[in-house]
Short mmCIF file of C-alpha atoms in Angstrom, two decimals:
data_model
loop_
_atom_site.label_atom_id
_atom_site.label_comp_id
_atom_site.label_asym_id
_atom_site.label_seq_id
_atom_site.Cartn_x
_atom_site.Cartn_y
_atom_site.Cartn_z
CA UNK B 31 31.28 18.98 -19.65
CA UNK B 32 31.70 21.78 -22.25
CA UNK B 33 31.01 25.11 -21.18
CA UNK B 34 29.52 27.90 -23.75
CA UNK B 35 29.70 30.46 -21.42
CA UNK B 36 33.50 30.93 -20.99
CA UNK B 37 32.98 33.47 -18.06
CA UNK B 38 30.90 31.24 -15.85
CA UNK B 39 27.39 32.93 -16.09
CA UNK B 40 25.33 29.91 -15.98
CA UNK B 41 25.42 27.66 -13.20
CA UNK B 42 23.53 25.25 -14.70
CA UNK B 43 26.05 24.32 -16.88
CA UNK B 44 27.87 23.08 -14.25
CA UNK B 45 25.43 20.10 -13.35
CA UNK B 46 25.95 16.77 -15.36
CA UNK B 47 22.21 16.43 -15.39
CA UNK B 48 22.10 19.31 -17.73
CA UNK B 49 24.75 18.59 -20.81
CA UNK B 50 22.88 14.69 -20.16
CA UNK B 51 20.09 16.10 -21.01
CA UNK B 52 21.30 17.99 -24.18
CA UNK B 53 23.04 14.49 -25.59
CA UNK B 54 19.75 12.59 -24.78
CA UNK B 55 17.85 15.63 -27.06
CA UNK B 56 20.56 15.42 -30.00
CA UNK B 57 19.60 11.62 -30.06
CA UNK B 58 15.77 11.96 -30.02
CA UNK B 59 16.08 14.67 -32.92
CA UNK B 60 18.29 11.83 -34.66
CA UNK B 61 16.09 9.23 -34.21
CA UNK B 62 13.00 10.94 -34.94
CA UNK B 63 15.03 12.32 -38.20
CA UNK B 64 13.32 9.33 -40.23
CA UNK B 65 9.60 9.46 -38.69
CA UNK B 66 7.09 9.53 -41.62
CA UNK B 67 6.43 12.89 -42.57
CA UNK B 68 2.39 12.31 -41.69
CA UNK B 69 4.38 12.80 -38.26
CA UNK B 70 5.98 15.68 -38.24
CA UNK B 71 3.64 17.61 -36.08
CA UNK B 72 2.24 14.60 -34.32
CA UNK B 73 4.61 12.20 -32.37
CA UNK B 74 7.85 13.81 -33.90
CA UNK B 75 7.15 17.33 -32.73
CA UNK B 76 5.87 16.08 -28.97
CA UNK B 77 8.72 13.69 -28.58
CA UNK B 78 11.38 16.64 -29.33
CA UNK B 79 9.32 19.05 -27.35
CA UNK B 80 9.53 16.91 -24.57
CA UNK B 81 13.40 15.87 -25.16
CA UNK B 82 14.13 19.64 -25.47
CA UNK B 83 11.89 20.33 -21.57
CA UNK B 84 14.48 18.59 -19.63
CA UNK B 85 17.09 20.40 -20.25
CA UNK B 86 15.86 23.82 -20.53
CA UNK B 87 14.00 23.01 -16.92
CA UNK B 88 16.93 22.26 -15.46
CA UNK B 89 18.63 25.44 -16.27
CA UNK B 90 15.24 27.22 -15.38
CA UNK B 91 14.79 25.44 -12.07
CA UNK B 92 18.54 26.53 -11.32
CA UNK B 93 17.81 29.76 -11.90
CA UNK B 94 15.11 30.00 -9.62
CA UNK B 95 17.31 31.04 -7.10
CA UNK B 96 16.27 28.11 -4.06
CA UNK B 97 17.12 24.57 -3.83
CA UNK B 98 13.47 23.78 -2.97
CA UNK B 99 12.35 25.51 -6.46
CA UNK B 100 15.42 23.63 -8.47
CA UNK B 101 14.50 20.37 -6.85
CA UNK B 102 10.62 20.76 -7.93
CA UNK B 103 11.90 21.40 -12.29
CA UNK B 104 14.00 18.65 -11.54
CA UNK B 105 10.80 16.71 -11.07
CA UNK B 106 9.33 18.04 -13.42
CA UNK B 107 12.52 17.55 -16.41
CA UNK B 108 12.14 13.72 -15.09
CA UNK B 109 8.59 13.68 -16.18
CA UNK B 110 9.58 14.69 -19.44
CA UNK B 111 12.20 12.13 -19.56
CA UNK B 112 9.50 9.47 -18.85
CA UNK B 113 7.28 11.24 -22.12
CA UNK B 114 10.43 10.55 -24.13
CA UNK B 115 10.62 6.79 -22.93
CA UNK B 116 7.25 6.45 -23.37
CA UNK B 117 6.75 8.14 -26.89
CA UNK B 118 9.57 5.47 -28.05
CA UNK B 119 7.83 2.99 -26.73
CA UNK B 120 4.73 3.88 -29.26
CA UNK B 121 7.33 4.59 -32.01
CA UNK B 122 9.02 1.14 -31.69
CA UNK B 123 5.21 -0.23 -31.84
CA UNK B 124 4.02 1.51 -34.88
CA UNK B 125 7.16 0.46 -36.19
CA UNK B 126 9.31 3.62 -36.96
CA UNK B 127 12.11 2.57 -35.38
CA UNK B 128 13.27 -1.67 -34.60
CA UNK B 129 13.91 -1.79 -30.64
CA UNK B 130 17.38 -2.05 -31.24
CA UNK B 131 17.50 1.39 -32.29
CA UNK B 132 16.31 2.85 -29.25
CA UNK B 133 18.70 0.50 -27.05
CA UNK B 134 21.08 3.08 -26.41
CA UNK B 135 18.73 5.81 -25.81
CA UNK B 136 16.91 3.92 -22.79
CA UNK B 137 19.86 3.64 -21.70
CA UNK B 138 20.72 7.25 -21.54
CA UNK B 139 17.22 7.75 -20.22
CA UNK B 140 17.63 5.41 -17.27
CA UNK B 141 21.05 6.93 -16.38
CA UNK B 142 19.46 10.53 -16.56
CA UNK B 143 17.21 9.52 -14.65
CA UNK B 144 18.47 8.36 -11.49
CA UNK B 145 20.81 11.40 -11.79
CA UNK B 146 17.87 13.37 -11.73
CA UNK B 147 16.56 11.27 -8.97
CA UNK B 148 19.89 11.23 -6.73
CA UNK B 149 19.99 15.90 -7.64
CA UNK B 150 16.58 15.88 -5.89
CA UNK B 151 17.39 13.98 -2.82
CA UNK B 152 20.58 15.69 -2.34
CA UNK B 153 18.63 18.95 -2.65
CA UNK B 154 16.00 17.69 -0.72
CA UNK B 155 18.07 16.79 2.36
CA UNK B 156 20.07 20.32 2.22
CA UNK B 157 16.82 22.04 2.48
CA UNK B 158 15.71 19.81 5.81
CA UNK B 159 18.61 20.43 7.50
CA UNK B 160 18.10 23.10 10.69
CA UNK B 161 19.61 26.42 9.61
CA UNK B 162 22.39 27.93 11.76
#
C-alpha cells in the first residue's frame, strides 16, 4: 500500500479497503474511457461518481473519529460498490463494453467487497464488547 502522506496523517491510508478502492476507481474511469459520448453525463458520470464514493467514504467514515460511525460509511462505500456492479451490468447490456471486459473488474468488486464486509464485522464486534 503506497502512502502519499509520508508523515502518517491519514489513517485511512492504512486500511487495504481504501487503496482497493482507488484501483477499482482507476479501472471504472478506464473502462468507461470509451462510453459513447451521448453518455458522458448519463451512465459514465454516475458510474465514476459512484466508483469515486467508496473510497472517499472510507477515508470519511475513518475520520469520524468512532468505530460505530466508520463501520456505518463502510456500509455505505459497499452500496456504492454494488451501483458500480450494477451500472456494468447495464453497460455490458447496451453493449458498451463485451462481458469479458468487465471480468476483472467483478472480480475486484467481489474481493472489495467482502473486505468491506469482514472491516464491518470486525468493527462491529469491538464496539459490543463490555468496556473496562
Amino acid at each position: 500500500m503506497k502512502r502519499l502522506s509520508a508523515e502518517g496523517y491519514f489513517s485511512f491510508e492504512d486500511y487495504e479497503v481504501y487503496h482497493l478502492a482507488l484501483d477499482l476507481s482507476a479501472q471504472v474511469y478506464r473502462l468507461t474511457a470509451g462510453f459513447p459520448e451521448v453518455e458522458r453525463f448519463g451512465l459514465t458520470n454516475q458510474l465514476r461518481r459512484a466508483a469515486n464514493s467508496i473510497a472517499l467514504n472510507i477515508a470519511e467514515g475513518r475520520g469520524r473519529g468512532t468505530d460505530r460511525e466508520f463501520a456505518r460509511f463502510l456500509l455505505i462505500s459497499r452500496g456504492s460498490l454494488f451501483e458500480v456492479v450494477s451500472g456494468f451490468h447495464l453497460a455490458v447490456r447496451l453493449v458498451f463494453l463485451q462481458e469479458g471486459e468487465v471480468r476483472e473488474m467483478f472480480q475486484k468488486a467481489h474481493t472489495l467487497s467482502g473486505k468491506l464486509s469482514a472491516l464491518v464485522h470486525k468493527l462491529s464486534a469491538l464496539g459490543s464488547r463490555p468496556s473496562a
